[in-house]
Each structure stands twice: as C-alpha cells, then as structure tokens.
CSV table of C-alpha atoms and ligand atoms in Angstrom, one decimal:
chain,number,residue,atom,x,y,z
T,6,UNK,CA,6.8,16.7,8.9
T,7,UNK,CA,8.2,19.8,7.1
T,8,UNK,CA,7.4,22.0,4.7
T,9,UNK,CA,9.6,23.7,2.5
T,10,UNK,CA,8.2,26.4,0.3
T,11,UNK,CA,9.2,26.7,-3.3
T,12,UNK,CA,12.4,29.6,-3.1
T,13,UNK,CA,10.8,31.0,-6.3
T,14,UNK,CA,7.2,30.9,-4.7
T,15,UNK,CA,5.6,33.1,-7.0
T,16,UNK,CA,2.2,32.7,-6.9
T,17,UNK,CA,-0.2,32.9,-9.9
T,18,UNK,CA,-3.3,31.3,-9.6
T,19,UNK,CA,-4.0,28.4,-11.2
T,20,UNK,CA,-7.4,26.5,-12.4
T,21,UNK,CA,-9.0,29.3,-12.9
T,22,UNK,CA,-8.4,30.2,-16.1
T,23,UNK,CA,-9.6,29.0,-19.0
T,24,UNK,CA,-7.3,26.0,-20.3
T,25,UNK,CA,-5.2,27.5,-23.4
T,26,UNK,CA,-6.7,25.4,-26.7
T,27,UNK,CA,-3.1,24.1,-27.0
T,28,UNK,CA,-3.2,21.9,-23.8
T,29,UNK,CA,-6.9,21.3,-24.3
T,30,UNK,CA,-5.7,19.4,-27.3
T,31,UNK,CA,-3.1,17.4,-26.4
T,32,UNK,CA,-4.9,16.4,-23.4
T,33,UNK,CA,-7.4,15.3,-25.8
T,34,UNK,CA,-4.5,13.4,-27.8
T,35,UNK,CA,-3.4,12.0,-24.9
T,36,UNK,CA,-7.0,10.7,-23.7
T,37,UNK,CA,-7.5,9.0,-26.8
T,38,UNK,CA,-4.1,7.7,-27.3
T,39,UNK,CA,-4.3,5.8,-23.7
T,40,UNK,CA,-7.7,4.2,-25.0
T,41,UNK,CA,-6.2,2.7,-27.9
T,42,UNK,CA,-3.3,1.6,-25.3
T,43,UNK,CA,-0.5,3.0,-27.4
T,44,UNK,CA,1.0,4.3,-24.6
T,45,UNK,CA,4.2,4.6,-26.0
T,46,UNK,CA,3.5,7.1,-28.4
T,47,UNK,CA,1.3,9.4,-25.6
T,48,UNK,CA,2.6,12.1,-23.7
T,49,UNK,CA,3.5,9.8,-21.3
T,50,UNK,CA,6.4,9.3,-23.4
T,51,UNK,CA,8.5,11.8,-21.6
T,52,UNK,CA,8.0,10.3,-18.2
T,53,UNK,CA,9.1,6.8,-19.4
T,54,UNK,CA,12.2,7.8,-21.2
T,55,UNK,CA,13.9,8.0,-18.4
T,56,UNK,CA,13.2,4.7,-17.2
T,57,UNK,CA,16.4,2.5,-16.0
T,58,UNK,CA,15.3,-1.0,-17.8
T,59,UNK,CA,14.0,-2.3,-14.2
T,60,UNK,CA,11.7,-5.4,-14.4
T,61,UNK,CA,8.6,-4.4,-17.3
T,62,UNK,CA,5.2,-5.1,-16.1
T,63,UNK,CA,2.9,-5.2,-18.4
T,64,UNK,CA,-0.3,-4.0,-18.1
T,65,UNK,CA,-3.8,-2.3,-20.0
T,66,UNK,CA,-4.2,1.5,-19.3
T,67,UNK,CA,-7.4,2.0,-18.2
T,68,UNK,CA,-8.6,5.6,-19.3
T,69,UNK,CA,-11.3,6.0,-16.6
T,70,UNK,CA,-9.0,6.3,-14.7
T,71,UNK,CA,-6.6,8.8,-16.0
T,72,UNK,CA,-6.2,12.3,-15.1
T,73,UNK,CA,-5.3,15.0,-17.8
T,74,UNK,CA,-1.8,16.6,-16.1
T,75,UNK,CA,1.1,15.7,-17.2
T,76,UNK,CA,3.0,12.9,-15.5
T,77,UNK,CA,5.8,13.8,-13.2
T,78,UNK,CA,9.3,12.8,-14.6
T,79,UNK,CA,10.3,9.1,-13.5
T,80,UNK,CA,13.7,10.9,-12.4
T,81,UNK,CA,11.8,13.6,-9.8
T,82,UNK,CA,9.3,10.0,-8.7
T,83,UNK,CA,12.0,8.3,-7.5
T,84,UNK,CA,14.3,10.5,-6.3
T,85,UNK,CA,12.1,13.0,-4.4
T,86,UNK,CA,10.9,10.7,-1.7
T,87,UNK,CA,9.1,10.4,1.2
T,88,UNK,CA,9.5,6.8,3.0
T,89,UNK,CA,11.1,6.9,6.8
T,90,UNK,CA,12.0,3.7,6.7
T,91,UNK,CA,14.8,4.9,4.5
T,92,UNK,CA,15.6,7.7,6.1
T,93,UNK,CA,13.8,11.0,6.6
T,94,UNK,CA,15.1,13.5,3.8
T,95,UNK,CA,13.7,13.3,0.0
T,96,UNK,CA,16.6,11.5,-1.6
T,97,UNK,CA,18.0,9.0,1.1
T,98,UNK,CA,15.7,6.6,0.1
T,99,UNK,CA,16.6,6.4,-3.4
T,100,UNK,CA,20.1,6.2,-1.9
T,101,UNK,CA,19.4,3.8,1.0
T,102,UNK,CA,16.8,1.2,-0.4
T,103,UNK,CA,18.6,-0.5,-2.3
T,104,UNK,CA,18.7,-2.8,0.4
T,105,UNK,CA,15.3,-4.1,0.8
T,106,UNK,CA,14.9,-7.7,-0.5
T,107,UNK,CA,11.7,-7.7,-2.5
T,108,UNK,CA,11.2,-11.5,-3.1
T,109,UNK,CA,10.4,-13.6,-1.7
T,110,UNK,CA,7.8,-11.7,-0.2
T,111,UNK,CA,4.4,-12.5,1.2
T,112,UNK,CA,1.7,-11.0,1.9
T,113,UNK,CA,-1.3,-11.6,4.8
T,114,UNK,CA,-4.5,-10.7,4.3
T,115,UNK,CA,-6.7,-11.2,7.9
T,116,UNK,CA,-8.6,-10.8,10.7
T,117,UNK,CA,-12.8,-10.2,10.3
T,118,UNK,CA,-12.4,-12.2,7.1
T,119,UNK,CA,-14.3,-16.0,6.1
T,120,UNK,CA,-11.6,-16.5,3.7
T,121,UNK,CA,-7.8,-15.5,4.9
T,122,UNK,CA,-5.7,-15.1,2.4
T,123,UNK,CA,-1.6,-15.6,2.5
T,124,UNK,CA,-0.2,-14.8,-1.2
T,125,UNK,CA,3.2,-14.7,-2.1
T,126,UNK,CA,4.4,-11.6,-4.7
T,127,UNK,CA,3.3,-13.7,-8.0
T,128,UNK,CA,0.1,-14.9,-6.9
T,129,UNK,CA,-1.0,-11.1,-6.0
T,130,UNK,CA,0.4,-10.1,-9.8
T,131,UNK,CA,-2.1,-12.3,-11.1
T,132,UNK,CA,-4.7,-12.3,-8.5
T,133,UNK,CA,-6.9,-9.9,-11.1
T,134,UNK,CA,-5.9,-7.9,-14.2
T,135,UNK,CA,-3.5,-5.0,-14.5
T,136,UNK,CA,-4.2,-1.7,-15.5
T,137,UNK,CA,-2.2,2.1,-15.9
T,138,UNK,CA,-4.0,4.4,-14.0
T,139,UNK,CA,-2.6,7.5,-14.0
T,140,UNK,CA,-3.3,9.5,-10.5
T,141,UNK,CA,-2.6,12.8,-8.6
T,142,UNK,CA,-0.6,12.0,-5.6
T,143,UNK,CA,-0.9,15.3,-3.5
T,144,UNK,CA,1.4,15.0,0.1
T,145,UNK,CA,0.4,16.7,3.0
T,146,UNK,CA,3.5,18.7,2.8
T,147,UNK,CA,2.5,20.7,0.0
T,148,UNK,CA,4.1,19.2,-3.7
T,149,UNK,CA,2.2,16.8,-5.9
T,150,UNK,CA,3.0,14.5,-8.5
T,151,UNK,CA,1.4,12.6,-11.5
T,152,UNK,CA,2.2,9.1,-11.7
T,153,UNK,CA,1.3,5.7,-13.8
T,154,UNK,CA,0.5,3.4,-11.3
T,155,UNK,CA,-0.1,-0.1,-12.4
T,156,UNK,CA,-2.2,-2.6,-9.9
T,157,UNK,CA,-5.7,-2.9,-9.4
T,158,UNK,CA,-8.6,-1.8,-7.4
T,159,UNK,CA,-8.2,-3.1,-3.6
T,160,UNK,CA,-11.9,-4.1,-4.1
T,161,UNK,CA,-10.7,-7.2,-5.5
T,162,UNK,CA,-8.7,-8.9,-2.6
T,163,UNK,CA,-12.0,-7.6,-0.9
T,164,UNK,CA,-14.4,-9.7,-2.5
T,165,UNK,CA,-12.0,-13.1,-2.4
T,166,UNK,CA,-11.6,-13.1,1.5
T,167,UNK,CA,-14.9,-12.2,2.4
T,168,UNK,CA,-15.3,-9.6,5.2
T,169,UNK,CA,-17.9,-10.3,7.9
T,170,UNK,CA,-20.2,-8.2,9.4
T,171,UNK,CA,-17.6,-7.0,11.9
T,172,UNK,CA,-15.3,-5.2,9.2
T,173,UNK,CA,-15.8,-1.5,9.3
T,174,UNK,CA,-12.0,-0.6,8.9
T,175,UNK,CA,-8.8,-2.2,6.6
T,176,UNK,CA,-5.5,-1.7,8.4
T,177,UNK,CA,-2.6,-1.8,6.1
T,178,UNK,CA,0.7,-2.6,8.0
T,179,UNK,CA,4.7,-2.0,6.3
T,180,UNK,CA,7.6,-4.4,6.5
T,181,UNK,CA,9.8,-3.0,9.9
T,182,UNK,CA,13.1,-4.8,9.4
T,183,UNK,CA,15.8,-3.2,11.0
T,184,UNK,CA,18.4,-4.8,9.0
T,185,UNK,CA,16.6,-3.7,6.0
T,186,UNK,CA,15.5,-0.5,6.4
T,187,UNK,CA,17.7,2.2,7.8
T,188,UNK,CA,15.7,4.7,9.1
T,189,UNK,CA,14.2,2.6,11.8
T,190,UNK,CA,16.5,3.2,14.5
T,191,UNK,CA,15.5,6.8,14.5
T,192,UNK,CA,12.2,7.1,16.8
T,193,UNK,CA,10.6,9.7,14.2
T,194,UNK,CA,7.3,7.3,13.4
T,195,UNK,CA,6.1,4.0,15.9
T,196,UNK,CA,7.5,1.3,13.5
T,197,UNK,CA,6.1,-0.3,11.9
T,198,UNK,CA,4.1,2.2,9.7
T,199,UNK,CA,0.6,2.0,10.0
T,200,UNK,CA,-2.2,2.9,7.9
T,201,UNK,CA,-6.1,2.4,7.6
T,202,UNK,CA,-9.2,3.1,5.9
T,203,UNK,CA,-12.8,2.6,6.9
T,204,UNK,CA,-14.4,0.0,4.8
T,205,UNK,CA,-16.5,1.8,2.4
T,206,UNK,CA,-13.2,3.8,1.6
T,207,UNK,CA,-10.8,0.9,0.6
T,208,UNK,CA,-13.5,-1.0,-1.6
T,209,UNK,CA,-14.0,2.4,-3.9
T,210,UNK,CA,-12.8,1.2,-6.9
T,211,UNK,CA,-10.3,4.2,-7.1
T,212,UNK,CA,-8.2,2.9,-4.0
T,213,UNK,CA,-5.6,1.4,-6.2
T,214,UNK,CA,-3.4,-1.9,-5.2
T,215,UNK,CA,-0.1,-1.4,-6.2
T,216,UNK,CA,2.6,-3.0,-8.0
T,217,UNK,CA,4.2,-1.1,-10.5
T,218,UNK,CA,4.7,2.3,-12.1
T,219,UNK,CA,6.0,3.6,-15.3
T,220,UNK,CA,5.5,0.3,-17.1
T,221,UNK,CA,7.8,-1.3,-14.5
T,222,UNK,CA,7.9,-3.0,-11.1
T,223,UNK,CA,7.7,-0.7,-8.2
T,224,UNK,CA,10.8,0.7,-7.4
T,225,UNK,CA,11.5,0.2,-3.6
T,226,UNK,CA,11.8,3.7,-2.5
T,227,UNK,CA,8.6,3.8,-4.6
T,228,UNK,CA,7.2,0.7,-1.8
T,229,UNK,CA,8.2,-2.4,-3.4
T,230,UNK,CA,7.2,-4.9,-4.1
T,231,UNK,CA,3.9,-3.7,-3.2
T,232,UNK,CA,1.4,-0.4,-1.7
T,233,UNK,CA,-1.5,1.1,-1.8
T,234,UNK,CA,-2.5,4.4,-3.5
T,235,UNK,CA,-5.4,6.3,-2.0
T,236,UNK,CA,-5.5,9.2,-4.4
T,237,UNK,CA,-8.1,11.6,-2.9
T,238,UNK,CA,-5.9,11.5,0.3
T,239,UNK,CA,-2.9,13.0,1.6
T,240,UNK,CA,0.0,10.8,0.3
T,241,UNK,CA,0.9,9.5,3.7
T,242,UNK,CA,-2.0,7.4,3.4
T,243,UNK,CA,-0.8,5.5,0.9
T,244,UNK,CA,1.6,2.5,2.7
T,245,UNK,CA,4.5,1.3,1.3
T,246,UNK,CA,5.8,-2.5,1.1
T,247,UNK,CA,3.1,-3.4,2.6
T,248,UNK,CA,3.1,-7.0,4.5
T,249,UNK,CA,-0.2,-7.7,6.2
T,250,UNK,CA,-3.2,-6.1,6.1
T,251,UNK,CA,-6.2,-6.8,8.7
T,252,UNK,CA,-9.8,-6.3,8.4
T,253,UNK,CA,-10.6,-5.1,12.1
T,254,UNK,CA,-13.9,-3.9,13.8
T,255,UNK,CA,-12.4,-0.4,15.3
T,256,UNK,CA,-10.8,2.7,13.5
T,257,UNK,CA,-6.7,1.6,13.1
T,258,UNK,CA,-4.1,3.4,15.0
T,259,UNK,CA,-2.2,5.0,12.5
T,260,UNK,CA,1.8,6.1,12.1
T,261,UNK,CA,1.0,9.9,11.7
T,262,UNK,CA,-1.9,9.8,13.9
T,263,UNK,CA,0.0,8.4,17.0
T,264,UNK,CA,3.1,10.6,16.4
T,265,UNK,CA,0.8,14.2,16.2
T,266,UNK,CA,-3.1,13.3,16.2
T,267,UNK,CA,-3.7,17.0,15.9
T,268,UNK,CA,-1.8,17.4,12.9
T,269,UNK,CA,-2.6,14.1,11.5
T,270,UNK,CA,-6.1,13.1,11.4
T,271,UNK,CA,-7.7,9.2,10.1
T,272,UNK,CA,-9.5,10.3,7.6
T,273,UNK,CA,-6.7,13.2,5.7
T,274,UNK,CA,-8.7,13.9,2.7
T,275,UNK,CA,-7.1,16.2,0.7
T,276,UNK,CA,-8.9,19.2,1.4
T,277,UNK,CA,-8.2,23.0,0.4
T,278,UNK,CA,-10.4,24.3,2.9
T,279,UNK,CA,-8.6,22.5,6.1
T,280,UNK,CA,-5.6,24.0,6.9
T,281,UNK,CA,-2.9,22.1,8.6
T,282,UNK,CA,-2.2,23.9,12.1
T,283,UNK,CA,1.1,24.7,10.7
T,284,UNK,CA,0.7,25.7,7.2
T,285,UNK,CA,-2.2,26.5,4.1
T,286,UNK,CA,-3.5,23.7,2.0
T,287,UNK,CA,-5.1,25.4,-0.2
T,288,UNK,CA,-2.3,25.4,-3.2
T,289,UNK,CA,0.3,23.1,-3.6
T,290,UNK,CA,3.8,22.8,-5.7
T,291,UNK,CA,3.8,20.4,-8.5
T,292,UNK,CA,7.2,18.4,-8.6
T,293,UNK,CA,9.1,19.1,-12.3
T,294,UNK,CA,7.6,22.9,-12.2
T,295,UNK,CA,10.1,24.3,-10.5
T,296,UNK,CA,10.7,27.4,-12.9
T,297,UNK,CA,11.1,30.8,-12.8
T,298,UNK,CA,7.9,31.6,-13.5
T,299,UNK,CA,6.5,28.5,-11.6
T,300,UNK,CA,3.2,28.5,-10.6
T,301,UNK,CA,1.4,27.2,-7.9
T,302,UNK,CA,-1.4,25.0,-8.2
T,303,UNK,CA,-4.9,25.6,-5.9
T,304,UNK,CA,-5.2,22.3,-4.2
T,305,UNK,CA,-8.8,20.6,-5.4
T,306,UNK,CA,-11.3,19.3,-3.3
T,307,UNK,CA,-10.6,15.9,-2.4
T,308,UNK,CA,-7.5,16.4,-5.4
T,309,UNK,CA,-9.8,16.6,-7.8
T,310,UNK,CA,-11.8,13.1,-7.2
T,311,UNK,CA,-14.9,14.0,-6.6
T,312,UNK,CA,-16.9,11.1,-7.2
T,313,UNK,CA,-16.1,10.2,-3.5
T,314,UNK,CA,-18.0,13.1,-2.1
T,315,UNK,CA,-20.7,10.6,-1.4
T,316,UNK,CA,-18.2,8.5,1.4
T,317,UNK,CA,-18.7,11.7,3.9
T,318,UNK,CA,-22.4,12.9,3.3
T,319,UNK,CA,-23.3,14.0,6.6
T,320,UNK,CA,-19.9,14.6,7.9
T,321,UNK,CA,-18.2,17.8,8.9
T,322,UNK,CA,-14.7,17.5,7.2
T,323,UNK,CA,-13.0,19.9,10.3
T,324,UNK,CA,-13.9,17.6,12.6
T,325,UNK,CA,-13.0,14.5,10.8
T,326,UNK,CA,-9.6,15.7,9.3
U,30,LIG,N1,6.0,2.7,4.5
U,30,LIG,C1,5.7,4.3,4.2
U,30,LIG,N2,4.5,4.7,3.4
U,30,LIG,C2,4.9,5.8,3.2
U,30,LIG,C3,5.7,6.4,4.0
U,30,LIG,C4,6.9,6.3,4.4
U,30,LIG,O1,7.3,7.2,5.4
U,30,LIG,N3,6.7,4.9,4.9
U,30,LIG,N4,5.5,7.9,3.4
U,30,LIG,C5,4.2,8.1,2.5
U,30,LIG,C6,3.9,9.7,2.2
U,30,LIG,S1,4.2,11.3,3.4
U,30,LIG,C7,3.9,10.4,0.8
U,30,LIG,S2,3.6,11.4,0.5
U,30,LIG,C8,3.8,8.6,0.1
U,30,LIG,C9,5.1,8.5,-1.2
U,30,LIG,O2,5.3,8.5,-2.5
U,30,LIG,P1,6.4,8.5,-3.3
U,30,LIG,O3,7.4,8.2,-2.7
U,30,LIG,O4,5.6,6.7,-4.0
U,30,LIG,O5,5.5,9.4,-4.1
U,30,LIG,O6,4.4,7.5,0.4
U,30,LIG,C10,3.7,7.1,1.5
U,30,LIG,N5,3.6,6.5,1.9
U,31,LIG,MO1,3.3,12.7,2.2
C-alpha cells in the first residue's frame, strides 16, 4: 500500500486541546438526536444529503456505538476507496465496481461449527435487527473516515452456527471472479482476498456484519452486498463482498500478510506507537478535512475503541503487530 501525504500537510496537533464548547454542544445534540431516532434531523443530514437514491435500508440507530466525530460525506466515502479487486487507484472502485452482481448472492458459514449455514442475502438481512452505528475507519495508509454503517454484531452469526471447541479463528473470504472484477488480472495480491480474526475478536460486539451505510444497502465499491467492519483495526482487516466465512483451528494466512509479512501483521490493531516500517502511524488525515489549515489528527490507540484492550492483555503489541 502506498501512502499519499496531504500536500497541504500542515501539522496542527489535534486531540490535546480542550474541545471548543460549540463543537461539544453540537456533538451532544447529535447524540440526543440519534438516541431519539430522528436521524434525518441530525448532523448526519449533511453526510446523507448526497446519497443518490440507492435502495433504502431501514435500521435503528444504536447510540451505544456512535463516535462523536462528524460523518464523512457520502460522496467521499463512495469515491475514495480501497478495493483492489476493482483496481488499485482510489477512484477505480467507484468507476469499475458496477460490474459486480450482488444478487443472487450466497454466503457459506462453515468449518469448525455444529450448525453450518448457507444464507442468501435476504436471509442475512433478516437474521437479526439492523442497527445503524457510526464508526471511525482508519486505513493503514494514514487516512481515516467516519461512516454510518448498517448491520448487526457478527456475534449474532456465531451464536447460530455454534462453533466447536476447535474453532480458534475466523476466516473471511471475498468473491474472486475475473468476469466481474477487473482488478484480479493484476498480481498485486493473492486472490481471493482473505482476512481473519481471532474468535474472541470476531465475537466482540463492535465487530459488525455490515449490509448497508448512509441509510442504504452497501454501494458495490464499499463491499456489497456484505462485508465485515472491525473498527479498532486498520481498514484492510474489514474484508468486502464476502462469500465464505470459515471457523478454523489455525491462524489464517491473510492476503496482506502473505504479500508483505513484515508490513502487515495478522493483528493490525490501530496503534499510534507502532510505526509501519515505511511510515509513522502517529497521525492521520481525516478525508474531507482538506482545507489550507488542515489539521492532522492524532491517531488513537485501538482507533479510540479502548474497550477492546482486554482482548490483548499480556501481549506485546509491537511483536503482534
Ligand atoms: N475484498 C477487499 N476488501 C477490502 C479491501 C480490498 O482491497 N479488497 N481493502 C481494504 C482496505 S485497505 C480498506 S482501508 C477498506 C476500505 O473500505 P471503504 O472503501 O468502504 O472505506 O476496505 C478493506 N477491505
Ligand atoms: Mo486500507
């Protein structure tokens, strides 16, 4: 992965200052509106305004899973993407992912489970109540976004398939179809794109089985019709357009760690104190904040999701990067 530095890169420290009252107040208003479910009247309005009438997807806002940062605009979130199956430039997926057929779509959930499941997308949509959650997404390249996702905890799936005692990890496998995905012609990664989590990470309530964003079904370039979102890890752990989920005994070989094991570890927790071998991870550029006085934000430990820290007690996070 290449890193592009903000050409305006004026470093203004963020996060250490006292939050200005006006911002604080508007954040509180935002939370209150989420809590009462009047999402269209909230601060998300800006972000939603540009959504071009994709298929609507109703979901109940879950105020327990909402970051207070202003959501990224729909336009930025759908035109600045990493989805190498559709090309390696940020604007490639928006241009080329129209060829992805998202229906019919089945997802097989198998491996070390008592009750394997093969579900079509409609069954997946009905498996558990859909929630709206606003998460930060931090790419390993040094930029971030804030996205209102729709889905439910992956734990809902785990509950239903009943993992056996041998299940220690979960592997997520993306579709790999040369007819639909022009990027597969390039050997930039080994296909299919595979990602993985430890079973306890996959079971954490933050881990979101994701079916929509901004009030609609997922756009193709964002991983339609179903992806995973793991907000405390670098974005590449959040595999898109998943066709197979396997519960396994051994730690999965993942696409990025096969391509560059010294650079992309299995864990890949967001961590400002562990630099990528080729760049610092201490700060990030929030997409959409590109004014002359752009302020670089401080990257937060676990991307701000400190509740996951107990998953890693006793582990050296420099070693298990
Ligand atoms: N199948 C697949 N999933 C993927 C990728 C990819 O190339 N292929 N890129 C990852 C990376 S590097 C990031 S940062 C996020 C970007 O998600 P977004 O485009 O929805 O913001 O998707 C992740 N999931
Ligand atoms: Mo990324």
